[in-house]
Coordinates of N, CA and C in Angstrom, one line a residue:
M835 N -5.7 6.3 -14.4 CA -5.0 7.4 -14.9 C -3.7 7.0 -15.5
S836 N -3.4 7.3 -16.7 CA -2.2 6.8 -17.4 C -1.0 7.7 -17.2
G837 N 0.1 7.1 -17.0 CA 1.3 7.9 -16.8 C 1.8 8.6 -18.1
A838 N 1.2 8.2 -19.2 CA 1.6 8.8 -20.5 C 1.4 10.3 -20.6
R839 N 0.5 10.9 -19.8 CA 0.2 12.3 -19.8 C 1.3 13.1 -19.1
L840 N 2.2 12.4 -18.4 CA 3.2 13.1 -17.6 C 4.5 13.3 -18.5
D841 N 5.1 14.5 -18.3 CA 6.4 14.7 -19.0 C 7.5 14.2 -18.1
E842 N 8.7 14.3 -18.6 CA 9.9 13.8 -18.0 C 10.1 14.5 -16.6
I843 N 9.8 15.8 -16.5 CA 10.0 16.5 -15.2 C 9.0 16.0 -14.2
D844 N 7.7 15.8 -14.6 CA 6.7 15.2 -13.7 C 7.1 13.9 -13.2
R845 N 7.6 13.0 -14.1 CA 8.0 11.7 -13.7 C 9.2 11.8 -12.7
K846 N 10.2 12.7 -12.9 CA 11.3 12.9 -12.0 C 10.8 13.3 -10.6
I847 N 9.8 14.2 -10.6 CA 9.3 14.7 -9.4 C 8.7 13.5 -8.6
L848 N 7.9 12.7 -9.3 CA 7.3 11.6 -8.6 C 8.3 10.6 -8.1
A849 N 9.3 10.3 -8.9 CA 10.4 9.4 -8.5 C 11.1 9.9 -7.2
E850 N 11.5 11.2 -7.3 CA 12.2 11.8 -6.1 C 11.3 11.8 -4.9
L851 N 10.0 12.2 -5.0 CA 9.2 12.2 -3.8 C 8.9 10.8 -3.3
Q852 N 8.8 9.8 -4.2 CA 8.6 8.4 -3.7 C 9.8 8.0 -2.9
G853 N 11.0 8.4 -3.3 CA 12.2 8.1 -2.5 C 12.3 8.8 -1.2
D854 N 11.9 10.1 -1.2 CA 12.0 10.9 0.0 C 10.9 12.0 0.0
G855 N 9.8 11.7 0.6 CA 8.7 12.7 0.6 C 8.9 13.8 1.5
R856 N 10.0 13.8 2.3 CA 10.2 14.9 3.3 C 11.1 16.0 2.7
M857 N 11.7 15.8 1.6 CA 12.6 16.9 1.1 C 11.8 18.2 0.8
T858 N 12.5 19.3 1.0 CA 11.9 20.6 0.7 C 11.7 20.8 -0.8
N859 N 10.8 21.7 -1.1 CA 10.5 22.0 -2.5 C 11.8 22.5 -3.2
V860 N 12.6 23.3 -2.5 CA 13.8 23.8 -3.0 C 14.7 22.6 -3.4
E861 N 14.9 21.7 -2.5 CA 15.7 20.5 -2.8 C 15.1 19.7 -4.0
L862 N 13.8 19.5 -4.0 CA 13.2 18.8 -5.1 C 13.4 19.5 -6.4
A863 N 13.2 20.8 -6.4 CA 13.4 21.6 -7.7 C 14.9 21.4 -8.2
R864 N 15.8 21.4 -7.2 CA 17.2 21.3 -7.6 C 17.5 19.9 -8.2
R865 N 16.9 18.9 -7.6 CA 17.1 17.5 -8.1 C 16.5 17.3 -9.5
V866 N 15.4 17.9 -9.8 CA 14.7 17.7 -11.1 C 15.1 18.8 -12.1
G867 N 15.9 19.8 -11.7 CA 16.4 20.7 -12.6 C 15.5 21.9 -13.0
I868 N 14.6 22.3 -12.1 CA 13.8 23.5 -12.4 C 13.8 24.4 -11.2
S869 N 13.2 25.5 -11.3 CA 13.2 26.5 -10.1 C 12.1 26.1 -9.2
A870 N 12.1 26.6 -8.0 CA 11.2 26.2 -6.9 C 9.7 26.5 -7.2
P871 N 9.3 27.7 -7.7 CA 7.9 28.0 -7.9 C 7.2 27.1 -8.9
P872 N 7.8 26.8 -10.1 CA 7.1 25.9 -11.0 C 7.1 24.4 -10.5
C873 N 8.1 24.1 -9.7 CA 8.2 22.8 -9.1 C 7.0 22.6 -8.1
L874 N 6.8 23.6 -7.3 CA 5.6 23.5 -6.4 C 4.3 23.5 -7.1
R875 N 4.2 24.2 -8.2 CA 2.9 24.1 -9.0 C 2.7 22.7 -9.6
R876 N 3.8 22.1 -10.1 CA 3.7 20.8 -10.6 C 3.4 19.8 -9.5
V877 N 4.0 19.9 -8.3 CA 3.6 19.0 -7.3 C 2.2 19.1 -6.9
R878 N 1.7 20.3 -6.8 CA 0.3 20.5 -6.4 C -0.7 20.0 -7.5
A879 N -0.3 20.1 -8.8 CA -1.1 19.6 -9.9 C -1.1 18.1 -9.9
L880 N 0.1 17.5 -9.6 CA 0.2 16.0 -9.4 C -0.7 15.5 -8.3
E881 N -0.8 16.2 -7.2 CA -1.6 15.9 -6.1 C -3.1 16.0 -6.5
E882 N -3.5 17.1 -7.2 CA -4.9 17.2 -7.6 C -5.3 16.2 -8.6
M883 N -4.4 15.8 -9.5 CA -4.7 14.8 -10.5 C -4.7 13.3 -9.9
G884 N -4.3 13.2 -8.7 CA -4.4 11.9 -8.0 C -3.1 11.0 -8.1
Y885 N -2.1 11.6 -8.8 CA -0.8 10.8 -8.9 C -0.1 10.7 -7.5
I886 N -0.2 11.7 -6.7 CA 0.3 11.7 -5.3 C -0.9 11.6 -4.4
R887 N -1.0 10.5 -3.7 CA -2.1 10.3 -2.8 C -1.9 10.7 -1.3
G888 N -0.6 10.9 -1.0 CA -0.3 11.4 0.4 C 1.1 11.2 0.7
Y889 N 1.5 11.6 1.9 CA 2.9 11.6 2.3 C 2.9 10.8 3.7
H890 N 3.8 9.9 3.8 CA 3.8 9.0 5.0 C 5.2 8.8 5.5
A891 N 5.3 8.6 6.8 CA 6.5 8.1 7.4 C 6.5 6.6 7.3
E892 N 7.7 6.0 7.1 CA 7.8 4.6 7.1 C 8.2 4.2 8.5
I893 N 7.3 3.5 9.2 CA 7.5 3.1 10.6 C 8.0 1.7 10.6
D894 N 8.9 1.4 11.5 CA 9.4 0.0 11.7 C 8.5 -0.6 12.7
P895 N 7.6 -1.6 12.3 CA 6.7 -2.2 13.2 C 7.4 -2.8 14.5
R896 N 8.5 -3.5 14.2 CA 9.2 -4.2 15.3 C 9.7 -3.2 16.4
E897 N 10.0 -2.0 16.0 CA 10.5 -1.0 17.0 C 9.3 -0.6 17.9
L898 N 8.1 -0.8 17.5 CA 6.9 -0.5 18.3 C 6.3 -1.7 18.9
G899 N 7.0 -2.8 18.8 CA 6.6 -4.1 19.5 C 5.7 -5.0 18.7
F900 N 5.6 -4.7 17.4 CA 4.8 -5.6 16.5 C 5.7 -6.6 15.9
E901 N 5.9 -7.8 16.6 CA 6.9 -8.8 16.3 C 6.3 -9.8 15.2
V902 N 5.0 -9.8 15.0 CA 4.4 -10.9 14.2 C 3.8 -10.2 13.0
Q903 N 4.1 -10.8 11.8 CA 3.4 -10.4 10.6 C 2.9 -11.7 9.9
V904 N 1.7 -11.6 9.5 CA 1.0 -12.8 9.0 C 0.2 -12.4 7.7
F905 N 0.2 -13.3 6.7 CA -0.6 -13.2 5.6 C -1.8 -14.1 5.8
A906 N -3.0 -13.6 5.6 CA -4.2 -14.5 5.8 C -4.9 -14.5 4.5
M907 N -5.1 -15.8 4.0 CA -5.8 -16.0 2.7 C -7.3 -16.4 3.1
V908 N -8.2 -15.5 2.6 CA -9.6 -15.7 3.0 C -10.5 -16.1 1.8
R909 N -11.3 -17.1 2.1 CA -12.2 -17.5 1.1 C -13.6 -17.2 1.6
L910 N -14.5 -16.6 0.8 CA -15.8 -16.2 1.3 C -16.8 -17.3 0.8
L911 N -18.0 -17.3 1.4 CA -19.1 -18.2 1.0 C -19.8 -17.6 -0.3
S912 N -19.9 -16.3 -0.3 CA -20.6 -15.6 -1.4 C -19.7 -14.5 -1.9
Q913 N -19.6 -14.4 -3.2 CA -18.8 -13.3 -3.8 C -19.7 -12.2 -4.5
S914 N -20.9 -12.1 -4.0 CA -21.8 -11.0 -4.5 C -21.1 -9.7 -4.2
E915 N -21.3 -8.7 -5.0 CA -20.7 -7.4 -4.7 C -21.0 -6.9 -3.3
R916 N -22.3 -7.1 -2.9 CA -22.7 -6.6 -1.5 C -21.8 -7.4 -0.4
D917 N -21.6 -8.6 -0.6 CA -20.8 -9.4 0.4 C -19.4 -9.1 0.3
L918 N -18.8 -8.8 -0.9 CA -17.4 -8.4 -1.0 C -17.2 -7.1 -0.3
S919 N -18.1 -6.1 -0.6 CA -18.0 -4.8 0.0 C -18.1 -4.9 1.5
A920 N -19.0 -5.7 2.0 CA -19.2 -5.9 3.5 C -17.9 -6.4 4.1
F921 N -17.2 -7.4 3.5 CA -16.0 -7.9 4.0 C -14.9 -6.8 4.0
E922 N -14.8 -6.1 2.9 CA -13.8 -5.0 2.8 C -14.0 -4.0 3.9
A923 N -15.3 -3.7 4.2 CA -15.6 -2.7 5.3 C -15.1 -3.3 6.6
L924 N -15.3 -4.6 6.9 CA -14.8 -5.2 8.1 C -13.3 -5.0 8.2
C925 N -12.6 -5.3 7.1 CA -11.1 -5.2 7.1 C -10.7 -3.8 7.4
R926 N -11.4 -2.8 6.9 CA -11.0 -1.4 7.2 C -11.1 -1.1 8.7
D927 N -12.0 -1.8 9.3 CA -12.2 -1.5 10.8 C -11.3 -2.3 11.7
W928 N -10.6 -3.4 11.2 CA -9.7 -4.2 12.0 C -8.3 -3.6 12.0
P929 N -7.9 -3.1 13.2 CA -6.6 -2.4 13.2 C -5.4 -3.3 12.8
L930 N -5.5 -4.6 13.1 CA -4.3 -5.5 12.8 C -4.2 -5.8 11.3
V931 N -5.3 -5.6 10.6 CA -5.2 -5.7 9.1 C -4.7 -4.4 8.5
R932 N -3.5 -4.5 7.9 CA -2.8 -3.4 7.4 C -3.0 -3.2 5.9
E933 N -3.3 -4.4 5.2 CA -3.5 -4.4 3.8 C -4.6 -5.4 3.5
C934 N -5.5 -5.1 2.5 CA -6.5 -6.1 2.1 C -6.6 -6.0 0.6
H935 N -6.4 -7.1 0.0 CA -6.4 -7.2 -1.5 C -7.4 -8.3 -1.9
M936 N -8.3 -7.9 -2.8 CA -9.2 -8.9 -3.4 C -8.5 -9.5 -4.6
L937 N -8.6 -10.9 -4.7 CA -7.9 -11.6 -5.7 C -8.9 -12.4 -6.5
N938 N -8.4 -12.9 -7.7 CA -9.2 -13.8 -8.4 C -8.6 -15.2 -8.2
G939 N -9.4 -16.2 -8.4 CA -9.0 -17.6 -8.2 C -9.6 -18.2 -7.0
E940 N -9.0 -19.1 -6.3 CA -9.6 -19.8 -5.2 C -9.6 -19.0 -3.9
I941 N -8.8 -18.0 -3.8 CA -8.8 -17.2 -2.6 C -9.4 -15.9 -3.0
D942 N -10.3 -15.4 -2.1 CA -11.0 -14.1 -2.4 C -10.2 -12.9 -2.0
F943 N -9.5 -13.0 -0.8 CA -8.8 -11.9 -0.3 C -7.5 -12.4 0.4
I944 N -6.5 -11.5 0.3 CA -5.3 -11.8 1.1 C -5.1 -10.5 2.0
L945 N -4.9 -10.8 3.2 CA -4.7 -9.7 4.2 C -3.3 -9.8 4.8
K946 N -2.7 -8.6 4.9 CA -1.4 -8.5 5.6 C -1.8 -8.0 7.0
C947 N -1.4 -8.7 8.0 CA -1.7 -8.4 9.3 C -0.4 -8.3 10.1
V948 N -0.5 -7.4 11.1 CA 0.6 -7.3 12.1 C 0.0 -7.4 13.5
S949 N 0.9 -7.9 14.4 CA 0.4 -8.2 15.8 C 1.6 -8.1 16.7
P950 N 1.4 -7.7 17.9 CA 2.5 -7.7 18.9 C 3.0 -9.1 19.2
D951 N 2.2 -10.1 19.1 CA 2.6 -11.5 19.5 C 1.6 -12.5 18.9
L952 N 2.0 -13.7 19.0 CA 1.1 -14.8 18.4 C -0.2 -14.9 19.1
P953 N -0.3 -14.8 20.5 CA -1.6 -14.9 21.2 C -2.5 -13.8 20.7
S954 N -2.0 -12.6 20.5 CA -2.9 -11.5 20.1 C -3.4 -11.8 18.7
F955 N -2.5 -12.3 17.8 CA -3.0 -12.6 16.5 C -4.0 -13.7 16.5
Q956 N -3.8 -14.7 17.3 CA -4.7 -15.9 17.4 C -6.1 -15.4 17.9
R957 N -6.1 -14.5 18.9 CA -7.4 -13.9 19.3 C -8.1 -13.2 18.2
F958 N -7.4 -12.4 17.4 CA -8.0 -11.8 16.3 C -8.5 -12.8 15.3
L959 N -7.7 -13.8 15.0 CA -8.1 -14.8 14.0 C -9.4 -15.5 14.5
T960 N -9.4 -16.0 15.7 CA -10.6 -16.8 16.1 C -11.8 -15.9 16.5
E961 N -11.6 -14.8 17.1 CA -12.7 -14.0 17.6 C -13.3 -13.0 16.5
S962 N -12.5 -12.7 15.5 CA -12.9 -11.7 14.5 C -12.9 -12.2 13.1
L963 N -11.8 -12.7 12.6 CA -11.7 -13.0 11.2 C -12.5 -14.3 10.9
T964 N -12.2 -15.4 11.5 CA -12.9 -16.6 11.1 C -14.3 -16.7 11.5
S965 N -14.7 -15.8 12.5 CA -16.1 -15.8 12.8 C -16.9 -14.7 12.1
A966 N -16.3 -14.0 11.2 CA -16.9 -12.9 10.5 C -18.0 -13.5 9.6
P967 N -19.0 -12.7 9.3 CA -20.1 -13.2 8.4 C -19.5 -13.5 7.0
N968 N -20.0 -14.5 6.4 CA -19.6 -14.9 5.0 C -18.2 -15.5 4.9
V969 N -17.4 -15.6 5.9 CA -16.1 -16.2 5.8 C -16.2 -17.8 5.8
A970 N -15.8 -18.4 4.7 CA -15.8 -19.8 4.6 C -14.6 -20.5 5.2
S971 N -13.4 -19.9 4.9 CA -12.1 -20.4 5.4 C -11.1 -19.4 5.4
V972 N -10.1 -19.6 6.3 CA -8.9 -18.7 6.4 C -7.7 -19.6 6.5
K973 N -6.7 -19.4 5.7 CA -5.4 -20.0 5.8 C -4.4 -18.9 6.1
T974 N -3.5 -19.2 7.1 CA -2.5 -18.2 7.4 C -1.1 -18.6 7.2
S975 N -0.3 -17.7 6.9 CA 1.2 -18.0 6.8 C 1.9 -16.9 7.6
L976 N 2.7 -17.4 8.5 CA 3.5 -16.5 9.4 C 4.8 -16.1 8.6
V977 N 5.0 -14.8 8.5 CA 6.2 -14.3 7.9 C 7.5 -14.6 8.7
I978 N 8.4 -15.3 8.1 CA 9.7 -15.6 8.8 C 10.7 -14.4 8.7
R979 N 10.8 -13.9 7.4 CA 11.6 -12.7 7.2 C 11.2 -12.1 5.9
C980 N 11.6 -10.9 5.7 CA 11.2 -10.1 4.5 C 12.5 -9.9 3.7
A981 N 12.5 -10.3 2.5 CA 13.7 -10.1 1.6 C 13.6 -8.8 0.8
K982 N 12.4 -8.3 0.6 CA 12.2 -7.0 -0.1 C 10.8 -6.4 0.3
D983 N 10.9 -5.1 0.5 CA 9.6 -4.4 0.8 C 9.8 -3.0 0.3
E984 N 9.4 -2.9 -1.0 CA 9.6 -1.6 -1.6 C 8.2 -1.0 -2.0
P985 N 7.8 0.1 -1.4 CA 6.5 0.6 -1.8 C 6.6 1.4 -3.1
G986 N 5.5 1.7 -3.7 CA 5.5 2.5 -4.9 C 5.6 1.7 -6.2
V987 N 6.1 2.4 -7.2 CA 6.3 1.8 -8.5 C 7.7 1.9 -8.9
P988 N 8.2 0.9 -9.8 CA 9.6 1.0 -10.3 C 9.7 2.0 -11.4
F989 N 10.3 3.2 -11.1 CA 10.4 4.3 -12.1 C 11.3 3.9 -13.2
E990 N 12.1 2.9 -13.1 CA 12.9 2.5 -14.2 C 12.0 2.0 -15.4
V991 N 11.0 1.3 -15.0 CA 10.0 0.7 -15.9 C 9.2 1.9 -16.5
V992 N 8.8 2.8 -15.7 CA 8.0 4.0 -16.2 C 8.8 4.7 -17.2
E993 N 10.1 5.0 -17.0 CA 10.9 5.7 -17.9 C 11.1 4.9 -19.2
A994 N 11.3 3.6 -19.1 CA 11.5 2.7 -20.3 C 10.2 2.8 -21.1
R995 N 9.1 2.7 -20.5 CA 7.8 2.8 -21.3 C 7.7 4.2 -21.9
A996 N 8.0 5.2 -21.2 CA 7.9 6.6 -21.8 C 8.8 6.7 -23.0
A997 N 10.0 6.2 -22.9 CA 11.0 6.3 -24.0 C 10.5 5.5 -25.2
A998 N 9.9 4.3 -25.0 CA 9.3 3.5 -26.1 C 8.2 4.2 -26.8
V999 N 7.4 5.0 -26.1 CA 6.3 5.7 -26.6 C 6.8 6.9 -27.4
G1000 N 7.7 7.6 -26.8 CA 8.2 8.9 -27.3 C 9.2 8.8 -28.3

C-alpha cells in the first residue's frame, strides 16, 4: 500500500500516533490542526486501510529480567516455500524469538531473541533452534549494547517524498 494516497493530515496523524499511540483523539486532533470528529474518522479509515496495524506499549525487557538479547542467523537445508513457511511457523511458536526476518543471500533468516540469561538461551538454541527440522546451521551474536532502536518509519523521509511528488 503506497503512502502516496495519503494527504498531509493523514501523514501527520500517523507520525503523531507513531510517537505516542496513547494520546487522546482530542489531543491528536489539536496536534494535526483539525477537530476531533473528523480526526477520529481519519484514524479509523487509516486502521481499516492497514496503515495502522495496532497500538502497543513499549516494554523494557531488562526491567522484566530479560538480560540477554541475541541475533541468530539461520541457514536452512531447503528453501522451498513449504520449508520456509514451516520454519516461520516454528519461529512464531517460540516465545524467545521476538522477530523473524527472511533474508536473501547466504543466511535465510535472522532472528531477534530475548532471554532471561545465557543458560536459558543456550537451552533454546540447542534443544529447539539447532535441532529444528531443515536447519543446516545457526550463528549467533550476543548484543552488547543498543545504540538505536526506533520502531516505525522515518516520517521526515515520507514528507520529503510527498513534497517531491506534489
